[in-house]
Amino acid sequence: MATTRAEMINSIKQKIQKQRTDTLDVNNTREVLEELTNWVESSGGNTAGLDLTGATDSSTALQLLIDSSSNGDTIKIPEGKLKLDSQVNIDKELYIIADSTSVELAPSIIGFFIDSDNVIVKGFNFNCVSKTTEAITINSKNGFNVSECNFLNLGYGIRFYSTIVTGVNELSSISNCYFLDCTNGIASEERGEYVNITSCRLHNCTTGVSISGGNVSLIGCNITKGSTGVSLLSGANNSHGIISGCQINHVPTPIKSDGITSGHTITGCHFFQGNIDLKDSIGLSFMDCFVAVTNFWADNCTALFVKSCRMFDGYGLNVDLSKNGNASTVVSQDNYMYNTGVAYTGI
């Protein structure tokens, strides 16, 4: 069985104490211990059993490493390649930090299944040969943080559910991640709530971000190509989220909604090309946005609020209040053509 990080540190500590029994200097011992601990981690001492060439499956070795760790431990994965043929369960509070480590996932599996509060995952490059795999799934857990990871050619990059079932979700975040050629980049499923998604880049994903949970903040993200930029979907507590400072360009449907019951606020965003498609939704607000789209469809939307948005004369803004025969209620204030400065009264 692989030696755990805690066992290594304890062994080093015992050796130091034995050598200095008569003149034990606690401060010096602590300094030596920290230096040796750093050396152990940097030399891959806590990654025994992992094949960092990617030639063979490392699922069992990585699971053993997690199982033998203690709450609060840091697992450092050196630069290299890992091959995972089966799901790895993270069931305790751990910091799993990679050095731009590539992770090749087998088809039709979940790579990392987070089953504990307060888990940090950082610095991985996940990929798969087919779009049938989920890289990271979080179910009913709070305080997770995924950052500086890349997700390539996956069914789901990151998927999370029921994030307030066990309490108030104050710390969960997804930040500075890149999603390329995924079917779904980031998905907040039912009751996936109080998660901050910031500074992520999503390119050529069928759906960049889908949100069924409530109170999700999507801030400062860049979404290009694909089919749908942001999809706001019905579900338990599906509403009152914020989309702010995002750029969604060259996407056929930059944003769509279906069945939203208590509104989302979209502010300071940039939409270029495609059709905004809103359906059966209540209380959506667009404020201070740049809107250069072909059509702005609103089917059976109540209390749709559009204020201080800049339109582009070359595209115009055609708000269709009866796309499928159902009237919508729109409140419009202070919108104008940005290239002429003329107030826009088409809404």
CSV table of C-alpha atoms in Angstrom, one decimal, residues 5-331:
chain,number,residue,atom,x,y,z
A,5,ARG,CA,1.4,12.1,3.0
A,6,ALA,CA,0.6,12.1,6.8
A,7,GLU,CA,2.7,8.9,7.4
A,8,MET,CA,5.7,10.4,5.5
A,9,ILE,CA,5.5,13.6,7.6
A,10,ASN,CA,5.2,11.7,10.8
A,11,SER,CA,8.1,9.5,10.0
A,12,ILE,CA,10.3,12.5,9.2
A,13,LYS,CA,9.3,14.2,12.4
A,14,GLN,CA,10.1,11.1,14.5
A,15,LYS,CA,13.6,10.9,12.9
A,16,ILE,CA,14.3,14.6,13.6
A,17,GLN,CA,13.2,14.3,17.2
A,18,LYS,CA,15.3,11.2,17.8
A,19,GLN,CA,18.4,12.9,16.4
A,20,ARG,CA,17.8,16.0,18.6
A,21,THR,CA,16.6,14.4,21.8
A,22,ASP,CA,19.0,16.3,24.1
A,23,THR,CA,18.9,19.7,22.5
A,24,LEU,CA,15.5,19.8,20.8
A,25,ASP,CA,14.9,23.2,19.1
A,26,VAL,CA,11.2,23.3,18.3
A,27,ASN,CA,11.5,26.2,15.8
A,28,ASN,CA,14.4,24.7,14.0
A,29,THR,CA,12.7,21.3,13.9
A,30,ARG,CA,9.6,23.0,12.4
A,31,GLU,CA,11.6,24.7,9.7
A,32,VAL,CA,13.4,21.4,8.8
A,33,LEU,CA,10.1,19.6,8.8
A,34,GLU,CA,8.6,22.1,6.4
A,35,GLU,CA,11.6,22.0,4.1
A,36,LEU,CA,11.5,18.2,4.0
A,37,THR,CA,7.7,18.2,3.5
A,38,ASN,CA,8.0,20.6,0.5
A,39,TRP,CA,10.7,18.3,-0.9
A,40,VAL,CA,8.6,15.2,-0.5
A,41,GLU,CA,5.6,16.9,-2.3
A,42,SER,CA,7.7,18.4,-5.1
A,43,SER,CA,9.4,15.1,-5.8
A,44,GLY,CA,6.0,13.3,-6.2
A,45,GLY,CA,6.2,11.6,-2.9
A,46,ASN,CA,2.4,11.7,-2.5
A,47,THR,CA,1.6,10.4,-6.0
A,48,ALA,CA,2.9,6.8,-5.6
A,49,GLY,CA,1.2,4.4,-8.1
A,50,LEU,CA,0.2,7.1,-10.6
A,51,ASP,CA,1.4,6.6,-14.1
A,52,LEU,CA,2.2,10.1,-15.2
A,53,THR,CA,3.0,9.0,-18.7
A,54,GLY,CA,-0.7,8.2,-19.4
A,55,ALA,CA,0.2,4.8,-20.7
A,56,THR,CA,-1.9,2.8,-18.1
A,57,ASP,CA,-5.0,3.5,-16.0
A,58,SER,CA,-4.4,5.5,-12.8
A,59,SER,CA,-8.0,5.4,-11.5
A,60,THR,CA,-7.2,2.9,-8.7
A,61,ALA,CA,-4.0,4.6,-7.6
A,62,LEU,CA,-5.6,8.0,-7.5
A,63,GLN,CA,-8.6,6.6,-5.6
A,64,LEU,CA,-6.2,4.9,-3.1
A,65,LEU,CA,-4.4,8.2,-2.7
A,66,ILE,CA,-7.7,10.0,-1.9
A,67,ASP,CA,-8.9,7.2,0.4
A,68,SER,CA,-5.7,7.3,2.5
A,69,SER,CA,-5.7,11.1,2.9
A,70,SER,CA,-7.2,13.0,5.7
A,71,ASN,CA,-9.6,15.9,5.7
A,72,GLY,CA,-7.7,19.1,4.9
A,73,ASP,CA,-4.8,17.4,3.1
A,74,THR,CA,-3.4,18.7,-0.1
A,75,ILE,CA,-2.7,16.3,-2.9
A,76,LYS,CA,-0.3,17.6,-5.5
A,77,ILE,CA,-0.2,16.0,-9.0
A,78,PRO,CA,2.9,16.8,-10.9
A,79,GLU,CA,3.0,17.8,-14.6
A,80,GLY,CA,2.3,14.8,-16.8
A,81,LYS,CA,-0.6,12.7,-18.2
A,82,LEU,CA,-3.1,10.6,-16.3
A,83,LYS,CA,-5.4,8.0,-17.8
A,84,LEU,CA,-8.6,7.4,-15.9
A,85,ASP,CA,-10.8,4.5,-17.0
A,86,SER,CA,-13.2,4.7,-14.1
A,87,GLN,CA,-14.8,7.2,-11.7
A,88,VAL,CA,-12.8,8.7,-8.9
A,89,ASN,CA,-14.8,9.7,-5.8
A,90,ILE,CA,-13.6,12.6,-3.7
A,91,ASP,CA,-15.4,12.0,-0.4
A,92,LYS,CA,-13.5,14.2,2.0
A,93,GLU,CA,-12.3,17.8,2.2
A,94,LEU,CA,-9.2,17.9,0.0
A,95,TYR,CA,-7.2,20.3,-2.1
A,96,ILE,CA,-6.3,18.5,-5.3
A,97,ILE,CA,-3.8,20.7,-7.1
A,98,ALA,CA,-2.3,19.8,-10.5
A,99,ASP,CA,0.5,21.3,-12.4
A,100,SER,CA,-1.3,21.5,-15.8
A,101,THR,CA,-1.7,17.8,-15.6
A,102,SER,CA,-3.6,16.2,-18.6
A,103,VAL,CA,-6.4,13.8,-17.7
A,104,GLU,CA,-7.6,11.5,-20.4
A,105,LEU,CA,-11.1,10.2,-19.4
A,106,ALA,CA,-12.6,7.0,-20.8
A,107,PRO,CA,-15.9,7.3,-22.6
A,108,SER,CA,-19.2,7.4,-20.7
A,109,ILE,CA,-17.8,7.9,-17.2
A,110,ILE,CA,-17.7,10.6,-14.6
A,111,GLY,CA,-14.1,11.6,-14.0
A,112,PHE,CA,-14.2,13.3,-10.5
A,113,PHE,CA,-17.4,12.8,-8.5
A,114,ILE,CA,-17.2,15.3,-5.6
A,115,ASP,CA,-19.1,13.9,-2.6
A,116,SER,CA,-17.8,16.1,0.1
A,117,ASP,CA,-18.1,19.8,1.1
A,118,ASN,CA,-15.1,22.1,0.7
A,119,VAL,CA,-13.2,20.4,-2.1
A,120,ILE,CA,-10.8,22.4,-4.3
A,121,VAL,CA,-9.7,21.1,-7.7
A,122,LYS,CA,-7.2,23.2,-9.7
A,123,GLY,CA,-4.9,23.0,-12.6
A,124,PHE,CA,-6.2,19.9,-14.6
A,125,ASN,CA,-6.7,19.6,-18.4
A,126,PHE,CA,-9.6,17.1,-18.9
A,127,ASN,CA,-10.3,15.5,-22.3
A,128,CYS,CA,-12.0,12.6,-23.8
A,129,VAL,CA,-12.1,10.9,-27.2
A,130,SER,CA,-15.9,11.2,-27.3
A,131,LYS,CA,-18.5,13.6,-25.9
A,132,THR,CA,-20.1,11.1,-23.6
A,133,THR,CA,-18.1,11.8,-20.4
A,134,GLU,CA,-18.6,14.2,-17.5
A,135,ALA,CA,-15.3,15.6,-16.2
A,136,ILE,CA,-16.5,16.9,-12.8
A,137,THR,CA,-19.9,16.3,-11.1
A,138,ILE,CA,-20.9,17.7,-7.7
A,139,ASN,CA,-24.1,16.4,-6.0
A,140,SER,CA,-25.6,18.0,-2.9
A,141,LYS,CA,-22.3,19.5,-1.7
A,142,ASN,CA,-21.2,23.0,-0.8
A,143,GLY,CA,-18.0,25.0,-0.7
A,144,PHE,CA,-16.5,23.5,-3.9
A,145,ASN,CA,-14.0,25.4,-6.0
A,146,VAL,CA,-12.9,24.5,-9.5
A,147,SER,CA,-10.3,26.8,-11.0
A,148,GLU,CA,-7.7,27.0,-13.8
A,149,CYS,CA,-8.9,23.8,-15.5
A,150,ASN,CA,-9.4,23.1,-19.2
A,151,PHE,CA,-12.2,20.9,-20.5
A,152,LEU,CA,-12.0,19.5,-24.0
A,153,ASN,CA,-14.5,17.4,-26.1
A,154,LEU,CA,-16.7,16.3,-23.2
A,155,GLY,CA,-20.4,15.7,-22.7
A,156,TYR,CA,-20.3,17.9,-19.6
A,157,GLY,CA,-17.3,19.9,-18.3
A,158,ILE,CA,-18.8,20.7,-14.9
A,159,ARG,CA,-22.2,19.7,-13.6
A,160,PHE,CA,-23.6,20.4,-10.2
A,161,TYR,CA,-26.9,19.6,-8.4
A,162,SER,CA,-28.7,20.5,-5.2
A,163,THR,CA,-25.9,22.7,-3.8
A,164,ILE,CA,-27.9,24.0,-0.8
A,165,VAL,CA,-29.5,20.7,0.4
A,166,THR,CA,-27.0,20.5,3.3
A,167,GLY,CA,-26.9,24.2,4.2
A,168,VAL,CA,-26.2,27.6,2.8
A,169,ASN,CA,-23.8,27.5,-0.1
A,170,GLU,CA,-21.5,30.5,0.6
A,171,LEU,CA,-18.2,29.6,-1.1
A,172,SER,CA,-18.8,27.5,-4.2
A,173,SER,CA,-17.2,28.9,-7.4
A,174,ILE,CA,-16.0,28.0,-10.8
A,175,SER,CA,-13.4,30.4,-12.1
A,176,ASN,CA,-10.8,30.9,-14.8
A,177,CYS,CA,-11.7,27.7,-16.7
A,178,TYR,CA,-11.7,27.0,-20.4
A,179,PHE,CA,-14.2,24.8,-22.2
A,180,LEU,CA,-13.7,23.8,-25.8
A,181,ASP,CA,-15.9,21.6,-28.1
A,182,CYS,CA,-18.1,20.3,-25.2
A,183,THR,CA,-21.7,19.4,-25.6
A,184,ASN,CA,-22.3,21.2,-22.3
A,185,GLY,CA,-19.7,23.4,-20.7
A,186,ILE,CA,-21.2,24.2,-17.3
A,187,ALA,CA,-24.6,22.9,-16.1
A,188,SER,CA,-26.4,24.0,-13.0
A,189,GLU,CA,-29.1,21.4,-12.6
A,190,GLU,CA,-32.2,21.6,-10.2
A,191,ARG,CA,-31.4,23.3,-6.9
A,192,GLY,CA,-27.9,24.0,-8.1
A,193,GLU,CA,-27.8,27.3,-6.2
A,194,TYR,CA,-25.5,30.1,-4.9
A,195,VAL,CA,-22.6,29.2,-7.2
A,196,ASN,CA,-20.4,32.0,-8.7
A,197,ILE,CA,-19.2,31.3,-12.2
A,198,THR,CA,-16.5,33.9,-13.1
A,199,SER,CA,-14.0,34.6,-15.8
A,200,CYS,CA,-14.6,31.5,-17.8
A,201,ARG,CA,-14.1,31.0,-21.5
A,202,LEU,CA,-16.4,28.7,-23.5
A,203,HIS,CA,-15.8,28.2,-27.2
A,204,ASN,CA,-17.8,26.1,-29.6
A,205,CYS,CA,-19.8,24.3,-27.0
A,206,THR,CA,-23.3,23.2,-28.0
A,207,THR,CA,-24.6,24.9,-24.9
A,208,GLY,CA,-22.1,27.0,-23.1
A,209,VAL,CA,-23.9,27.5,-19.7
A,210,SER,CA,-27.2,26.0,-18.7
A,211,ILE,CA,-28.9,27.2,-15.5
A,212,SER,CA,-31.8,25.4,-13.9
A,213,GLY,CA,-31.0,26.3,-10.3
A,214,GLY,CA,-31.5,29.6,-8.6
A,215,ASN,CA,-29.2,32.4,-7.5
A,216,VAL,CA,-26.4,31.5,-9.8
A,217,SER,CA,-24.1,34.3,-10.8
A,218,LEU,CA,-22.4,34.2,-14.2
A,219,ILE,CA,-19.9,37.1,-14.3
A,220,GLY,CA,-17.3,38.2,-16.8
A,221,CYS,CA,-17.5,35.1,-19.0
A,222,ASN,CA,-16.7,35.0,-22.8
A,223,ILE,CA,-18.8,32.6,-24.9
A,224,THR,CA,-18.3,32.2,-28.6
A,225,LYS,CA,-19.5,29.8,-31.4
A,226,GLY,CA,-21.6,26.7,-30.6
A,227,SER,CA,-25.4,26.7,-30.6
A,228,THR,CA,-26.6,28.3,-27.4
A,229,GLY,CA,-24.6,30.6,-25.2
A,230,VAL,CA,-26.7,30.7,-22.0
A,231,SER,CA,-29.8,28.6,-21.5
A,232,LEU,CA,-32.1,29.5,-18.6
A,233,LEU,CA,-34.4,26.5,-17.9
A,234,SER,CA,-37.3,25.7,-15.6
A,235,GLY,CA,-36.7,23.6,-12.5
A,236,ALA,CA,-37.0,23.8,-8.7
A,237,ASN,CA,-36.2,27.4,-7.6
A,238,ASN,CA,-35.1,28.2,-11.2
A,239,SER,CA,-34.9,31.9,-10.9
A,240,HIS,CA,-33.3,35.1,-9.6
A,241,GLY,CA,-29.9,34.7,-10.9
A,242,ILE,CA,-27.5,37.3,-12.3
A,243,ILE,CA,-25.7,37.4,-15.6
A,244,SER,CA,-23.3,40.3,-15.6
A,245,GLY,CA,-20.4,41.6,-17.8
A,246,CYS,CA,-20.5,38.6,-20.2
A,247,GLN,CA,-19.6,38.7,-23.9
A,248,ILE,CA,-21.6,36.3,-26.1
A,249,ASN,CA,-20.7,36.5,-29.8
A,250,HIS,CA,-21.3,34.6,-33.0
A,251,VAL,CA,-23.7,32.1,-31.3
A,252,PRO,CA,-27.0,31.3,-33.1
A,253,THR,CA,-28.9,31.7,-29.8
A,254,PRO,CA,-26.8,33.8,-27.5
A,255,ILE,CA,-29.4,33.5,-24.7
A,256,LYS,CA,-32.7,31.7,-24.3
A,257,SER,CA,-35.2,31.1,-21.5
A,258,ASP,CA,-38.0,28.6,-21.1
A,259,GLY,CA,-40.3,28.5,-18.1
A,260,ILE,CA,-38.5,31.0,-15.8
A,261,THR,CA,-40.9,32.0,-13.0
A,262,SER,CA,-39.3,34.8,-11.0
A,263,GLY,CA,-36.8,36.4,-13.3
A,264,HIS,CA,-33.1,36.8,-14.0
A,265,THR,CA,-31.2,40.0,-14.3
A,266,ILE,CA,-28.9,40.4,-17.3
A,267,THR,CA,-26.8,43.5,-17.1
A,268,GLY,CA,-23.8,45.0,-18.9
A,269,CYS,CA,-23.6,42.1,-21.4
A,270,HIS,CA,-22.6,42.1,-25.1
A,271,PHE,CA,-24.6,40.1,-27.6
A,272,PHE,CA,-23.4,40.0,-31.2
A,273,GLN,CA,-25.3,38.1,-33.9
A,274,GLY,CA,-27.9,35.3,-33.5
A,275,ASN,CA,-31.4,35.5,-32.1
A,276,ILE,CA,-32.4,36.0,-28.4
A,277,ASP,CA,-35.2,33.6,-27.7
A,278,LEU,CA,-37.3,34.0,-24.6
A,279,LYS,CA,-40.3,31.8,-23.9
A,280,ASP,CA,-42.9,31.4,-21.1
A,281,SER,CA,-40.8,33.5,-18.6
A,282,ILE,CA,-41.6,36.0,-16.0
A,283,GLY,CA,-39.6,39.0,-14.8
A,284,LEU,CA,-36.5,38.9,-17.1
A,285,SER,CA,-34.5,42.1,-17.1
A,286,PHE,CA,-32.0,43.3,-19.7
A,287,MET,CA,-30.2,46.5,-18.6
A,288,ASP,CA,-27.2,48.4,-20.0
A,289,CYS,CA,-26.5,45.7,-22.7
A,290,PHE,CA,-25.1,46.0,-26.2
A,291,VAL,CA,-27.6,44.1,-28.4
A,292,ALA,CA,-26.6,43.5,-32.0
A,293,VAL,CA,-28.8,40.5,-32.8
A,294,THR,CA,-31.0,39.7,-35.8
A,295,ASN,CA,-34.2,39.0,-33.7
A,296,PHE,CA,-35.3,39.4,-30.1
A,297,TRP,CA,-38.1,36.9,-29.7
A,298,ALA,CA,-40.4,37.1,-26.7
A,299,ASP,CA,-43.1,34.4,-26.6
A,300,ASN,CA,-45.6,34.6,-23.6
A,301,CYS,CA,-43.2,36.6,-21.4
A,302,THR,CA,-44.6,38.7,-18.6
A,303,ALA,CA,-42.9,41.8,-17.2
A,304,LEU,CA,-39.9,41.6,-19.6
A,305,PHE,CA,-37.9,44.8,-18.8
A,306,VAL,CA,-35.5,46.2,-21.3
A,307,LYS,CA,-33.6,49.4,-20.2
A,308,SER,CA,-30.7,51.5,-21.4
A,309,CYS,CA,-29.6,49.0,-24.1
A,310,ARG,CA,-27.6,50.0,-27.1
A,311,MET,CA,-28.9,48.6,-30.4
A,312,PHE,CA,-27.0,48.5,-33.7
A,313,ASP,CA,-28.7,50.0,-36.7
A,314,GLY,CA,-27.2,47.4,-39.0
A,315,TYR,CA,-28.9,44.6,-37.3
A,316,GLY,CA,-31.8,46.4,-35.6
A,317,LEU,CA,-33.9,44.9,-32.9
A,318,ASN,CA,-37.1,43.2,-33.9
A,319,VAL,CA,-39.0,42.3,-30.8
A,320,ASP,CA,-41.6,39.7,-31.8
A,321,LEU,CA,-44.2,39.7,-29.1
A,322,SER,CA,-46.2,36.9,-30.7
A,323,LYS,CA,-43.6,34.5,-32.1
A,324,ASN,CA,-45.9,31.5,-31.4
A,325,GLY,CA,-49.2,33.4,-31.1
A,326,ASN,CA,-48.9,34.3,-27.4
A,327,ALA,CA,-48.7,37.9,-26.4
A,328,SER,CA,-45.9,39.2,-24.1
A,329,THR,CA,-45.7,42.2,-21.8
A,330,VAL,CA,-42.6,44.4,-22.3
A,331,VAL,CA,-41.5,47.5,-20.4
